[in-house]
Short mmCIF file of C-alpha atoms in Angstrom, two decimals:
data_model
loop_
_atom_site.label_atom_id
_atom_site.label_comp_id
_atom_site.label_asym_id
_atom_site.label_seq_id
_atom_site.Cartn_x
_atom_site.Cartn_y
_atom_site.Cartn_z
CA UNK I 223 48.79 71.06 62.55
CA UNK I 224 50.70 67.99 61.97
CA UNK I 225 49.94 64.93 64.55
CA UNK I 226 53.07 63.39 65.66
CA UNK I 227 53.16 59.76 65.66
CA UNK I 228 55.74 57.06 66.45
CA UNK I 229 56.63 57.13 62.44
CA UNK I 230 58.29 60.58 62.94
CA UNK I 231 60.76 59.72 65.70
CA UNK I 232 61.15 56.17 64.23
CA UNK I 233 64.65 56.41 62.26
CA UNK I 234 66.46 57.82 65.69
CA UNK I 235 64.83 54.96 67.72
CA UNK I 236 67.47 52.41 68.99
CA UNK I 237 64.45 49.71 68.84
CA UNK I 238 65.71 47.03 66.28
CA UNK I 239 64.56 43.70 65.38
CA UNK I 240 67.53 41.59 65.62
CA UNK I 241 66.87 39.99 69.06
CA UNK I 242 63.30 39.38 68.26
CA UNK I 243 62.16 35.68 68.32
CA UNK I 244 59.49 35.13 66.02
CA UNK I 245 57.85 31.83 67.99
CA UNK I 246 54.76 31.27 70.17
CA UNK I 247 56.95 31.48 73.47
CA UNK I 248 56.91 35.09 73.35
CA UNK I 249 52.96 35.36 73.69
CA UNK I 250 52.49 35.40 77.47
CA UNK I 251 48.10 34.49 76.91
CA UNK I 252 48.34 30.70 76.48
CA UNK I 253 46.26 28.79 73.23
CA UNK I 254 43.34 28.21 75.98
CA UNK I 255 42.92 31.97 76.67
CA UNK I 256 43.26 33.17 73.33
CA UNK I 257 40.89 30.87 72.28
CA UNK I 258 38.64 31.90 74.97
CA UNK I 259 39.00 35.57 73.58
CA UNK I 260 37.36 34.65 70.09
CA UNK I 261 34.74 32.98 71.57
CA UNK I 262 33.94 36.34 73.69
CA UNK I 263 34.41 38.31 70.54
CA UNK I 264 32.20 36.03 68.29
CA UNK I 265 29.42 36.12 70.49
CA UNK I 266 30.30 40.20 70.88
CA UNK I 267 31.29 40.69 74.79
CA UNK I 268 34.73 41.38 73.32
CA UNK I 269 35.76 43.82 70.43
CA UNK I 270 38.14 43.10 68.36
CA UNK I 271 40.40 46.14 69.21
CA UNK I 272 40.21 44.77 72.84
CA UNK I 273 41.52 41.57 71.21
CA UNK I 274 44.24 42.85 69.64
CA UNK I 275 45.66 45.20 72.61
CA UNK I 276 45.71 41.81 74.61
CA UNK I 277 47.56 39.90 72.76
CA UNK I 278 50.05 43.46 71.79
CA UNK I 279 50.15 43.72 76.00
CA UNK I 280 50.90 40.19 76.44
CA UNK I 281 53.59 39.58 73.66
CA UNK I 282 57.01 39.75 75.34
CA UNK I 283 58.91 41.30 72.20
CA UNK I 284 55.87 43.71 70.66
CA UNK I 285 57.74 46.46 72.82
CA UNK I 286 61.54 45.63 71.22
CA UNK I 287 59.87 46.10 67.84
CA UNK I 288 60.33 48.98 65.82
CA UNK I 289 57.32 50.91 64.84
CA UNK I 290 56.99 49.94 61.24
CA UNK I 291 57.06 46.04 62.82
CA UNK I 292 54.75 46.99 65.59
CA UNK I 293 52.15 48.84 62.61
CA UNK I 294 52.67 45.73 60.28
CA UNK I 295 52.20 43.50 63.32
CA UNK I 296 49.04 44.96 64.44
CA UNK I 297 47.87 44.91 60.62
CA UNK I 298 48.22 41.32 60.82
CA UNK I 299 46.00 40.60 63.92
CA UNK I 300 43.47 43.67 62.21
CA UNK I 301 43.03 41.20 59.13
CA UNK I 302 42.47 38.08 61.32
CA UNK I 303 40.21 39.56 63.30
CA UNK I 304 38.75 42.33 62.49
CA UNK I 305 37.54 40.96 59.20
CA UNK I 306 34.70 43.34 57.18
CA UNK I 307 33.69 43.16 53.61
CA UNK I 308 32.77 46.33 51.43
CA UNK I 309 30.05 45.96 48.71
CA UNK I 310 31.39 47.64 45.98
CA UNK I 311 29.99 48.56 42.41
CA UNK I 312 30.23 46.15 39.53
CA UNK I 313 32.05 48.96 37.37
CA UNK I 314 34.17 48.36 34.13
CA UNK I 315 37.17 49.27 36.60
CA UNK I 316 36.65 47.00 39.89
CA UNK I 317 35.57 43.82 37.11
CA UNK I 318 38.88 44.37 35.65
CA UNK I 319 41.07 44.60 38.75
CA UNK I 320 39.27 41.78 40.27
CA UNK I 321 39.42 39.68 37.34
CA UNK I 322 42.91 40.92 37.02
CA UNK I 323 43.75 39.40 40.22
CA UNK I 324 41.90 36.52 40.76
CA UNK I 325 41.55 35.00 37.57
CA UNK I 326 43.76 37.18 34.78
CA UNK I 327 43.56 34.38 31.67
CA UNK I 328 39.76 35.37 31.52
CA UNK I 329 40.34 38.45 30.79
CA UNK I 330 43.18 37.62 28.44
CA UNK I 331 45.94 39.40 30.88
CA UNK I 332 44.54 42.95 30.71
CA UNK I 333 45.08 45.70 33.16
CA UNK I 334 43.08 48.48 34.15
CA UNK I 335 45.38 51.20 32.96
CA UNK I 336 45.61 48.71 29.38
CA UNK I 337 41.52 48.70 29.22
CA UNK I 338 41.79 52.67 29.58
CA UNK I 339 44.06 53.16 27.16
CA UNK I 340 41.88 51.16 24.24
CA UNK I 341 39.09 52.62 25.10
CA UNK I 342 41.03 56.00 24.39
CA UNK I 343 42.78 55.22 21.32
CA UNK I 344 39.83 53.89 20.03
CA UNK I 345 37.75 57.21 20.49
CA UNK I 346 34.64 55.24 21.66
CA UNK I 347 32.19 58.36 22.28
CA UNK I 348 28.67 58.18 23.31
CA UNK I 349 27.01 57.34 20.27
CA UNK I 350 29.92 55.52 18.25
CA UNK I 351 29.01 52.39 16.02
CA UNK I 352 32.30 49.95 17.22
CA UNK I 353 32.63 46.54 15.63
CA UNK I 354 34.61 44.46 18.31
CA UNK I 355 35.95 41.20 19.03
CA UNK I 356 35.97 40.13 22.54
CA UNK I 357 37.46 36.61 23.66
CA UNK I 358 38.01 38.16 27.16
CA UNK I 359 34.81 36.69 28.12
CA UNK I 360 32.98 39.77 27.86
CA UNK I 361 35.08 42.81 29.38
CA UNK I 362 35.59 44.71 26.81
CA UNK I 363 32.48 43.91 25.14
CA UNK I 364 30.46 45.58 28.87
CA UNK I 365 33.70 48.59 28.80
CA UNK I 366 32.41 49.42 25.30
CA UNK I 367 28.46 49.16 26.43
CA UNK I 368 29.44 51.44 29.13
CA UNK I 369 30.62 53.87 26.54
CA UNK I 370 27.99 53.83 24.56
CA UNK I 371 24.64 55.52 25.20
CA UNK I 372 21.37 56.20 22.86
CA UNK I 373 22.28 56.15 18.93
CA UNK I 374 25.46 54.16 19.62
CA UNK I 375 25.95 50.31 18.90
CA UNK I 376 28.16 47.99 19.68
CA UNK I 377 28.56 44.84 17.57
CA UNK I 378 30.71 41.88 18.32
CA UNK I 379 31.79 39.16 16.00
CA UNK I 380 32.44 35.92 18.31
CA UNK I 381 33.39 31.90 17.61
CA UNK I 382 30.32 29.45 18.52
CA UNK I 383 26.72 29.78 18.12
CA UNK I 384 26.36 32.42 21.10
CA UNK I 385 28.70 34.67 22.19
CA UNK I 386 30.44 33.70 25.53
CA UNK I 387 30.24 37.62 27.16
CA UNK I 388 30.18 36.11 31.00
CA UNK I 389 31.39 39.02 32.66
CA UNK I 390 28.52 41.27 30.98
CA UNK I 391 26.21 39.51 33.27
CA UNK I 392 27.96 40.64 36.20
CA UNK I 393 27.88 44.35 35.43
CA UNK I 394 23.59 44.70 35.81
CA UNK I 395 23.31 46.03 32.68
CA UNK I 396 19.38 47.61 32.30
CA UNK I 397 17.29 46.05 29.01
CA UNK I 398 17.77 49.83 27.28
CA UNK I 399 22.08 49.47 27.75
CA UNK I 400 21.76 45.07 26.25
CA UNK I 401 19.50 46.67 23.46
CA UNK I 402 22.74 47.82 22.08
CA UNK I 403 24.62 45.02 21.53
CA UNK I 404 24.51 42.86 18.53
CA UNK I 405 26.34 39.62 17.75
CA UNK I 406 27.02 37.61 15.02
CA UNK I 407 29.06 34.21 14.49
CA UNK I 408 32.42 34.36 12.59
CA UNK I 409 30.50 31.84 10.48
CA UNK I 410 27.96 33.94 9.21
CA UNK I 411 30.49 36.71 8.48
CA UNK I 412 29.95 36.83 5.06
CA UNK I 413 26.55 34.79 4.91
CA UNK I 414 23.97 35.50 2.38
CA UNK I 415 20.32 35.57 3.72
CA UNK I 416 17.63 34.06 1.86
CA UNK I 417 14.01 35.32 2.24
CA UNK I 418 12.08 32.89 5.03
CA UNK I 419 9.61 29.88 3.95
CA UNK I 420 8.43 27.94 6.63
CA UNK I 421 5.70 26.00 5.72
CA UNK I 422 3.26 25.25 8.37
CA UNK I 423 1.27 21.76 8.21
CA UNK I 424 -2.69 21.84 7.20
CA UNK I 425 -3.56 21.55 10.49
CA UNK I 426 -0.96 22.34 13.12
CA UNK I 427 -1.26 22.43 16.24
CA UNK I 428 -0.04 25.11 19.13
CA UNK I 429 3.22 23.72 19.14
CA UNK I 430 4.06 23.71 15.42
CA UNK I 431 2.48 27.44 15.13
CA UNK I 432 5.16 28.55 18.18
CA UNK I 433 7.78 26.71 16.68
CA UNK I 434 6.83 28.88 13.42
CA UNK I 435 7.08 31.87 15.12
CA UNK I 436 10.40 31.72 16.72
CA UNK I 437 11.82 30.43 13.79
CA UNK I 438 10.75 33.52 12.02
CA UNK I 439 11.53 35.59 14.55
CA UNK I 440 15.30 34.19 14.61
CA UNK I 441 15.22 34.75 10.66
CA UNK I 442 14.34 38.40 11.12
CA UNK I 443 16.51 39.47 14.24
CA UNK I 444 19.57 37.87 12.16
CA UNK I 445 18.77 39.27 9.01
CA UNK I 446 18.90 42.46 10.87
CA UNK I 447 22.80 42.22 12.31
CA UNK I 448 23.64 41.02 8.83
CA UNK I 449 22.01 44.03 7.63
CA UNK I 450 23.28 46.10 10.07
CA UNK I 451 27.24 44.83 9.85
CA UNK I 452 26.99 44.90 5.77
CA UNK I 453 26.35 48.99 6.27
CA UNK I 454 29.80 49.36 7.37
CA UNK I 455 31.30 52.52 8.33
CA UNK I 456 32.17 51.73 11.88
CA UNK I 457 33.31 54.09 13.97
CA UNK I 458 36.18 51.90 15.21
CA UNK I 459 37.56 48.49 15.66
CA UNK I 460 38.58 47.02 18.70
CA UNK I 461 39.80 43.55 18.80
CA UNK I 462 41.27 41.21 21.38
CA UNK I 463 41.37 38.04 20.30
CA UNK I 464 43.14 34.34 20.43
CA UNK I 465 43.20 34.05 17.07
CA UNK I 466 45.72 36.07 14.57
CA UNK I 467 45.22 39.20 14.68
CA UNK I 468 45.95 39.80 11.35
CA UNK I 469 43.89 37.07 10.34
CA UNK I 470 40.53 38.93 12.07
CA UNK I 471 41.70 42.38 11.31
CA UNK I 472 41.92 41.93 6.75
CA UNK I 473 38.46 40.21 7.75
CA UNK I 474 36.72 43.24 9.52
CA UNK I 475 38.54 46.14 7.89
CA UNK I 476 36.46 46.36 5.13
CA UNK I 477 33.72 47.36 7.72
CA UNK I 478 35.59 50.38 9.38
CA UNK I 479 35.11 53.72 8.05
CA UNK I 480 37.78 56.11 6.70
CA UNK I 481 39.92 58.17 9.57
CA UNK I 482 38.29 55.59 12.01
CA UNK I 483 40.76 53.93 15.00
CA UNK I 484 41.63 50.41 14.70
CA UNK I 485 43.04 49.19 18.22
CA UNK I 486 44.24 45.62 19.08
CA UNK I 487 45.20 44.30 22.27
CA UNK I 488 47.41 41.33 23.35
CA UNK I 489 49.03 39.99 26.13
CA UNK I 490 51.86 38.88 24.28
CA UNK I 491 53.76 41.36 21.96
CA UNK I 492 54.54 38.57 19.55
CA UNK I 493 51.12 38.58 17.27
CA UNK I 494 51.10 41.92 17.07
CA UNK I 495 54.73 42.22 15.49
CA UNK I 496 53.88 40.91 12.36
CA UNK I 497 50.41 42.43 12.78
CA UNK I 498 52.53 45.82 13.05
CA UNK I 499 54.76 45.17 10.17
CA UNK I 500 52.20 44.53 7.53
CA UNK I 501 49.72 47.66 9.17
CA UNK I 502 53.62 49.38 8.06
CA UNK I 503 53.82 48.59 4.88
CA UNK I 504 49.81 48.61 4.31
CA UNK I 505 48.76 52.34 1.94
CA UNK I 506 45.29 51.68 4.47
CA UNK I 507 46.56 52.68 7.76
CA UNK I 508 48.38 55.96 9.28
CA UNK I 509 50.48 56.30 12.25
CA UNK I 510 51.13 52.99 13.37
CA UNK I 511 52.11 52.03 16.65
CA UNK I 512 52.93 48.93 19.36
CA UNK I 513 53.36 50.03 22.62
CA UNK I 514 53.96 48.45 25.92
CA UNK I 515 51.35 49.01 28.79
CA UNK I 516 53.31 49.89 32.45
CA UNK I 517 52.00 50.57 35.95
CA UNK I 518 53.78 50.86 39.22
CA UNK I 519 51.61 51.30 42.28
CA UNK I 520 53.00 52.84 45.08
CA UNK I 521 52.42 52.38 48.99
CA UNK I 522 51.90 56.17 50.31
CA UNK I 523 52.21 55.84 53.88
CA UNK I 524 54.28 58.27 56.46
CA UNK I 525 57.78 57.40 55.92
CA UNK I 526 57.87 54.27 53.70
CA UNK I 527 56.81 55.52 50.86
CA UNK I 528 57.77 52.94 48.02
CA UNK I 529 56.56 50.85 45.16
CA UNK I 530 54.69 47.54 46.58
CA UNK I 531 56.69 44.61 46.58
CA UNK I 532 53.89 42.34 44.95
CA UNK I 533 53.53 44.01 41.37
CA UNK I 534 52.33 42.58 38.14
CA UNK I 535 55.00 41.92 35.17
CA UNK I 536 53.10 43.33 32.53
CA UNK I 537 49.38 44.75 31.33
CA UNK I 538 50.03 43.55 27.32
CA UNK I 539 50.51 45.47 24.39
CA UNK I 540 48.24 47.57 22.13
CA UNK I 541 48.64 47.90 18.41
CA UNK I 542 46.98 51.18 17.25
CA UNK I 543 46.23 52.95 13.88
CA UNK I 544 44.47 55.11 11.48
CA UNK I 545 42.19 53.38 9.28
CA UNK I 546 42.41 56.04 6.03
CA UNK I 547 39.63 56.15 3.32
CA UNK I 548 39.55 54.02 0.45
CA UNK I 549 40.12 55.56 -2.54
#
């Protein structure tokens, strides 16, 4: 059965706020007592419920207030103190919305709901080989790994000497799940390996024979993404980038496999129009489209229902199509 509350009653209520003086005068408790209170509840002879009903039994106008003032009021004093933290998992979702929120250039503006939506039109199944570009400090880059399990690869192409996948580190990836990414420079894109010589001194000594050794080591493992990029045949390209995206995507193309997803994100719909245009008039790509990401969240509570007043403009835009075979 349904538990009445002050919510169902509260559009017949005469209560209103328009009398309602927002100052300290209506607080009967005076700074000294209050102050005494969070002392008491800091050093836990006081709860912080007990807190709040004080200072709701004390304040003059709390009983003129309606009850969505007197539920937003008590919210208020809940927040200051009754404050709690909640450990929560470093998933592809809660790095996103957090990152979204706090510190959305990072991320390169994109929205959960946006992130969910490559990740879909790029098919990225279990043991896909996706060639990606990631300057988004490493989101999509760990949404991909996440994807991805034994047989599958993931191989980003990145500016600098070492890729600069930050948030990756967050996400507690095991060895097995970083095993499965491979990087490579955009300057040794098309770089031509030559076999190693690394001639060691007649007598060297520990230091030159380690120095040997990781330099052959560093000749191998990059002779191996070379290797392993110049097989081609990707299973889909994913690219969100601060560069032109038409620029990186004639450059990696010629990696992607026939009836293979190329997806490209952007927070700003501008790139990807003339992107779009040429992907149009291109004989190598099928059903292409630019679409707008858009998500309203909602505040479900009992009577006041509505979309939240604090909303975000925009997730980007995502530039989608068909990679077909080459002839």
């Amino acid at each position: 059965p349904h538990q009445l509350s002050g919510f169902d009653d509260a559009g017949i209520t005469e209560a209103n706020n328009q009398k309602i003086n927002d100052d300290p005068s209506a607080q009967k408790l005076t700074f000294e007592q209050i102050e005494e209170l969070k002392a008491k509840g800091l050093a836990g002879d006081v709860s912080a419920q007990e807190i709040i009903s004080s200072l709701t039994e004390n304040n003059e106008s709390f009983a003129k207030k309606t009850e969505f003032s007197k539920s937003k009021y008590i919210q208020r004093k809940q927040r200051k103190f009754m404050k709690s933290f909640v450990l929560l998992e470093a998933t592809v979702y809660n790095m996103c919305d957090f990152f979204f929120v706090v510190n959305p250039t990072k991320i390169r503006g994109i929205r959960s709901d946006s992130l969910s939506q490559v990740l879909s039109l790029g098919n990225v199944y279990s043991t896909a080989r996706v060639l990606a570009v990631d300057d988004g400090q490493g989101l999509l880059i760990g949404a991909l790994l996440t994807r991805i399990s034994n047989g599958g690869l993931v191989f980003g192409v990145h500016t600098g000497d070492v890729g600069n996948y930050d948030i990756t580190r967050y996400m507690n990836f095991p060895t097995e799940v970083k095993d499965r990414l491979r990087t490579l420079p955009w300057t040794k894109l098309h770089h031509k390996m030559e076999p190693f010589v690394d001639v060691l001194p007649d007598s060297p000594s520990e230091q030159d024979i380690m120095g040997h050794e990781r330099r052959r080591r560093g000749h191998a493992k990059l002779t191996e993404t070379i290797d392993t990029l110049n097989e081609g045949q990707f299973d889909a390209l994913i690219i969100s980038t601060n560069f032109n995206p038409i620029s990186v995507i004639k450059k990696l193309v010629p990696y992607l496999g026939g009836s293979r997803m190329l997806v490209v994100y952007d927070q700003c719909k501008e790139p990807l129009i003339e992107a779009y245009a040429q992907l149009r008039e291109s004989t190598e790509f099928l059903n292409v489209q630019l679409t707008e990401s858009w998500l309203r969240e909602y505040q479900v509570l009992p009577n006041r229902t509505h979309p939240t007043m604090n909303t975000s403009g925009g997730g980007g835009f995502i530039l989608s199509a068909i990679h077909l075979a080459p002839q």
